[in-house]
Coordinates of N, CA and C and ligand atoms in Angstrom, one line a residue:
M27 N -197.7 -38.8 179.9 CA -197.9 -38.7 178.7 C -199.6 -38.3 178.7
K28 N -200.2 -37.4 177.5 CA -201.3 -36.8 177.8 C -202.0 -37.4 176.3
L29 N -203.3 -38.2 176.3 CA -203.9 -38.3 174.9 C -204.6 -37.5 174.7
Y30 N -204.6 -36.6 173.7 CA -205.9 -35.8 173.2 C -206.8 -36.5 172.6
Y31 N -208.5 -36.9 172.7 CA -208.8 -37.4 172.1 C -210.4 -37.0 171.9
A32 N -211.1 -37.6 171.0 CA -212.6 -37.5 171.2 C -213.2 -38.7 171.1
T33 N -214.6 -38.7 171.6 CA -215.3 -40.1 171.8 C -215.7 -40.7 170.4
G34 N -215.6 -41.7 170.2 CA -216.4 -42.4 169.1 C -215.5 -42.0 167.9
T35 N -214.1 -42.0 167.9 CA -213.2 -41.7 167.1 C -212.0 -42.4 166.9
C36 N -211.1 -42.0 165.8 CA -210.1 -43.2 165.8 C -208.9 -42.8 167.0
S37 N -209.2 -41.9 167.6 CA -208.1 -41.9 169.0 C -208.5 -42.8 169.9
L38 N -209.5 -43.8 169.8 CA -209.6 -45.0 171.0 C -208.3 -45.7 170.7
S39 N -208.0 -46.1 169.6 CA -206.8 -46.9 169.1 C -205.8 -46.8 170.1
P40 N -205.0 -45.5 170.1 CA -203.9 -45.3 170.8 C -204.1 -45.6 172.4
H41 N -205.5 -45.6 172.9 CA -206.0 -45.7 174.1 C -206.1 -47.1 174.2
I42 N -206.4 -47.9 173.5 CA -206.8 -49.4 173.7 C -204.7 -49.8 173.7
V43 N -204.1 -49.4 172.7 CA -202.7 -49.8 172.8 C -201.9 -49.5 174.0
A44 N -202.3 -48.4 174.7 CA -201.7 -48.0 176.1 C -202.2 -48.7 177.2
I45 N -203.7 -49.1 176.9 CA -203.9 -50.3 178.1 C -203.4 -51.6 178.1
E46 N -203.5 -51.9 176.7 CA -202.8 -53.1 176.5 C -201.4 -53.4 176.9
A47 N -200.5 -52.4 176.8 CA -199.2 -52.0 177.1 C -199.0 -51.7 178.2
G48 N -200.0 -51.4 179.1 CA -200.0 -51.1 180.4 C -199.2 -49.8 180.9
I49 N -199.4 -49.0 179.9 CA -199.2 -47.3 180.0 C -200.2 -46.6 180.6
A50 N -200.0 -45.8 181.3 CA -200.8 -44.8 182.0 C -200.9 -43.6 181.1
L51 N -201.7 -43.0 180.8 CA -202.1 -41.8 180.1 C -202.9 -41.0 180.5
E52 N -202.6 -39.8 180.7 CA -203.7 -38.9 181.2 C -204.6 -38.4 179.8
L53 N -205.8 -38.3 179.8 CA -206.5 -38.2 179.1 C -207.3 -36.7 178.9
E54 N -207.4 -35.9 177.6 CA -208.1 -34.7 177.5 C -208.9 -34.8 176.6
R55 N -210.0 -34.9 176.7 CA -211.1 -34.9 175.6 C -211.5 -33.3 174.9
V56 N -211.3 -33.4 173.4 CA -211.4 -32.5 172.5 C -212.8 -32.8 172.0
D57 N -213.3 -31.3 172.0 CA -214.6 -31.1 171.2 C -214.4 -31.0 169.8
I58 N -214.7 -32.1 168.9 CA -214.3 -31.9 167.6 C -215.5 -31.4 166.6
K59 N -216.6 -31.1 167.6 CA -218.0 -30.8 166.6 C -218.1 -29.1 166.6
N60 N -217.3 -28.6 167.3 CA -216.9 -26.8 167.0 C -215.6 -26.4 166.7
I61 N -215.8 -25.2 166.0 CA -214.7 -24.5 165.8 C -214.8 -23.1 166.7
P62 N -214.1 -22.8 167.5 CA -212.8 -23.6 167.6 C -212.6 -24.6 168.5
R63 N -211.5 -25.5 168.0 CA -211.7 -26.6 169.1 C -211.2 -26.4 170.6
I64 N -212.1 -26.6 171.4 CA -211.7 -26.2 172.9 C -211.6 -27.9 173.3
T65 N -210.4 -28.0 174.4 CA -210.5 -29.1 175.2 C -211.2 -29.2 176.4
E66 N -211.6 -29.9 176.9 CA -212.4 -30.2 178.2 C -211.3 -29.6 179.3
T67 N -210.2 -29.0 179.4 CA -209.6 -27.8 180.3 C -209.7 -26.3 179.7
G68 N -210.4 -26.1 178.6 CA -210.3 -24.6 178.1 C -209.5 -24.6 177.2
A69 N -208.6 -25.3 176.9 CA -207.6 -24.9 176.1 C -207.6 -24.9 174.2
D70 N -206.9 -24.2 173.6 CA -207.4 -24.2 172.4 C -206.5 -25.3 171.7
Y71 N -207.1 -26.4 171.1 CA -206.6 -27.4 170.4 C -205.7 -27.3 169.4
A72 N -206.0 -26.2 168.4 CA -205.3 -25.6 167.6 C -203.8 -25.5 167.9
R73 N -203.5 -25.0 169.2 CA -202.1 -25.0 169.7 C -201.5 -26.4 169.7
V74 N -202.2 -27.4 169.9 CA -201.5 -28.6 169.9 C -201.6 -29.5 168.7
N75 N -202.7 -29.3 168.1 CA -202.5 -29.9 166.7 C -203.1 -29.1 165.6
P76 N -202.4 -28.1 165.1 CA -202.8 -27.2 163.9 C -203.7 -27.8 162.9
N77 N -203.8 -29.1 162.7 CA -204.5 -29.9 161.9 C -205.8 -30.3 162.7
L78 N -205.9 -29.9 163.6 CA -207.2 -30.1 164.6 C -207.6 -31.5 164.7
Y79 N -207.0 -32.5 164.1 CA -207.4 -33.8 164.2 C -206.9 -34.6 165.5
V80 N -207.6 -35.3 166.1 CA -207.5 -36.2 167.2 C -207.0 -37.6 166.6
P81 N -205.9 -38.4 167.0 CA -205.1 -38.1 168.3 C -204.1 -37.4 168.2
A82 N -203.8 -36.7 169.4 CA -202.3 -36.3 169.7 C -201.9 -36.8 171.0
L83 N -200.6 -37.1 171.0 CA -200.0 -37.5 172.3 C -198.8 -36.5 172.7
E84 N -199.0 -35.7 173.7 CA -198.0 -35.1 174.6 C -197.2 -35.5 175.4
L85 N -195.9 -35.8 175.3 CA -195.0 -36.1 176.0 C -194.8 -35.1 177.2
G86 N -193.8 -36.0 177.9 CA -193.4 -35.3 179.2 C -192.6 -33.9 179.2
D87 N -191.9 -34.2 177.9 CA -190.9 -33.1 177.7 C -191.8 -31.9 176.6
G88 N -193.1 -32.2 176.5 CA -193.7 -31.1 175.8 C -193.8 -31.4 174.2
T89 N -193.1 -32.2 174.2 CA -193.3 -32.9 172.3 C -194.5 -33.5 172.3
V90 N -195.0 -32.9 171.0 CA -196.4 -33.3 170.4 C -196.1 -34.5 169.3
L91 N -196.7 -35.7 169.4 CA -196.6 -36.8 168.3 C -197.9 -36.7 167.7
L92 N -197.9 -36.2 166.4 CA -199.5 -36.3 165.7 C -199.2 -37.8 164.6
E93 N -200.5 -38.2 164.4 CA -201.0 -39.3 163.5 C -200.9 -40.3 164.3
G94 N -202.2 -41.0 164.1 CA -202.4 -42.2 164.8 C -201.4 -43.2 164.3
T95 N -200.7 -43.6 163.4 CA -200.3 -44.9 163.2 C -198.7 -44.5 163.7
A96 N -198.4 -43.2 163.9 CA -196.9 -43.0 164.6 C -197.2 -43.2 166.1
I97 N -198.2 -42.6 166.5 CA -198.5 -42.6 168.1 C -198.7 -44.2 168.4
L98 N -199.5 -45.0 167.6 CA -199.6 -46.5 168.2 C -198.3 -47.2 168.1
Q99 N -197.4 -47.0 167.0 CA -195.8 -47.6 167.2 C -194.9 -46.7 168.4
Y100 N -195.2 -45.8 168.7 CA -194.6 -45.0 169.8 C -194.9 -45.8 171.0
L101 N -196.0 -46.0 171.3 CA -196.7 -46.4 172.6 C -196.1 -48.2 172.5
A102 N -196.4 -48.6 171.6 CA -195.7 -49.9 171.6 C -194.4 -50.5 171.9
D103 N -193.6 -49.5 171.4 CA -192.1 -49.6 171.3 C -191.9 -49.2 172.7
L104 N -192.5 -48.6 173.7 CA -192.2 -48.4 174.9 C -192.2 -49.3 175.6
R105 N -193.0 -50.7 175.5 CA -193.2 -51.8 175.9 C -192.9 -53.0 175.0
P106 N -191.9 -53.1 174.8 CA -191.5 -53.9 173.6 C -192.1 -55.6 174.1
Q107 N -192.1 -55.9 175.3 CA -192.3 -57.1 175.9 C -193.8 -57.1 175.7
S108 N -194.5 -56.2 175.5 CA -196.2 -56.5 175.3 C -196.5 -57.3 174.0
G109 N -195.1 -57.2 173.2 CA -195.8 -58.1 172.0 C -196.8 -57.4 170.9
L110 N -197.1 -56.0 170.9 CA -197.8 -55.2 170.2 C -197.6 -55.1 169.0
A111 N -196.1 -54.7 169.0 CA -195.4 -54.4 167.8 C -194.1 -55.2 167.5
P112 N -193.8 -55.7 166.4 CA -192.5 -56.5 166.2 C -191.2 -55.3 166.0
P113 N -190.3 -55.6 166.5 CA -188.7 -55.1 166.6 C -188.9 -53.9 165.4
A114 N -188.3 -52.8 165.5 CA -188.2 -51.8 164.4 C -187.1 -52.4 163.4
G115 N -187.2 -52.4 162.4 CA -186.3 -52.5 161.5 C -186.8 -54.1 160.7
S116 N -187.5 -55.1 161.5 CA -187.7 -56.3 160.9 C -188.6 -56.3 160.0
L117 N -188.4 -57.3 159.3 CA -189.7 -57.4 158.2 C -191.2 -57.5 158.7
A118 N -191.5 -58.0 159.9 CA -192.9 -58.1 160.5 C -193.2 -56.7 160.9
R119 N -192.2 -55.9 161.2 CA -192.6 -54.4 161.6 C -193.0 -53.6 160.4
V120 N -192.2 -53.7 159.3 CA -192.9 -53.2 157.9 C -194.3 -53.7 157.6
Q121 N -194.5 -55.0 157.9 CA -195.8 -55.7 157.3 C -196.9 -55.0 158.3
L122 N -196.6 -54.8 159.7 CA -197.1 -54.1 160.4 C -197.6 -52.6 160.2
Q123 N -196.8 -52.0 159.4 CA -197.0 -50.4 158.8 C -197.6 -50.4 157.6
S124 N -197.4 -51.7 156.7 CA -198.4 -51.9 155.8 C -199.7 -51.7 156.0
W125 N -200.0 -52.5 157.2 CA -201.5 -52.9 157.6 C -202.1 -51.3 158.1
L126 N -201.3 -50.7 158.8 CA -201.7 -49.5 159.4 C -201.7 -48.2 158.4
G127 N -201.0 -48.2 157.5 CA -201.1 -47.4 156.7 C -202.3 -47.4 155.7
F128 N -202.7 -48.8 155.5 CA -204.1 -49.3 154.8 C -205.2 -48.9 155.7
I129 N -205.4 -49.0 156.9 CA -206.6 -48.7 157.7 C -206.6 -47.0 157.7
A130 N -205.5 -46.7 157.8 CA -205.6 -45.1 157.9 C -205.9 -44.3 157.0
T131 N -205.5 -44.9 155.7 CA -205.9 -44.4 154.6 C -206.9 -45.1 153.9
E132 N -206.9 -46.0 153.3 CA -207.9 -46.9 152.5 C -209.1 -47.0 153.0
L133 N -209.2 -47.7 154.6 CA -210.3 -47.8 155.4 C -210.9 -46.6 156.0
H134 N -209.9 -45.7 156.9 CA -210.5 -44.8 157.8 C -211.3 -43.7 156.7
K135 N -210.7 -43.1 155.8 CA -210.9 -42.3 155.3 C -212.4 -42.3 154.4
V136 N -213.2 -43.4 154.5 CA -214.1 -43.7 153.6 C -215.2 -44.1 154.7
F137 N -214.8 -44.0 156.0 CA -215.8 -44.4 157.0 C -215.7 -42.9 158.2
S138 N -216.7 -42.3 158.3 CA -217.1 -41.4 159.1 C -218.0 -41.4 159.9
P139 N -217.8 -42.0 161.4 CA -219.4 -42.3 162.1 C -220.0 -40.5 162.2
Ligands
GSH219 N1 -204.2 -38.4 159.7 C1 -204.9 -38.3 160.9 C2 -206.5 -38.4 161.0 C3 -207.1 -38.5 162.0 C4 -208.6 -38.3 161.8 O1 -209.1 -38.4 160.9 N2 -209.3 -37.9 163.1 C5 -210.8 -37.5 163.2 C6 -211.5 -38.4 164.2 S1 -211.4 -40.0 163.8 C7 -210.7 -36.2 163.5 O2 -210.0 -35.6 164.7 N3 -211.9 -35.1 163.2 C8 -212.3 -34.1 163.1 C9 -212.2 -33.1 162.0 O3 -212.2 -34.1 161.1 O4 -212.0 -32.0 162.3 C10 -204.3 -39.6 161.6 O5 -204.5 -40.6 160.9 O6 -204.2 -39.3 163.0

C-alpha cells in the first residue's frame, strides 16, 4: 500500500495509525505548494486524486482510497487487534466516526498551517 502525503499536513494521521497498527506503508511525497501537483517520483498527483488533497491511499490492486477519515478506519480495520478502532457496527464505532467527522470538518478546516 502506498500513502501519498505532504509534510506538515493531516496526511500524518494515517501514517501514525499505520505505525501504531504495525502496517508497512510505501510513502510518496506530494508537492502541494505548486500546480500541477507533482509527486517525488514525478507523477501527476491529479491522476491519483483529482481533488488534489492528501492523504490518498493506493491499495495493492490499484484502488485509491480518499478522505482521511475513511483511510484511518480502513487501516485500523486491517489490524483489529490493535484496538485503534472499535468493531464496525458498534455504538463505539459510531462515536469514533463522530469525533473523526468533527475533527475533519469543524477543526481541520479552520486550521491551516
Ligand atoms: N477532505 C480531505 C481534506 C484533506 C486536506 O485538506 N488536505 C490538505 C493538507 S492538510 C491538502 O492536501 N491541501 C492541499 C491543497 O489545499 O491543495 C480529507 O479530509 O482527507
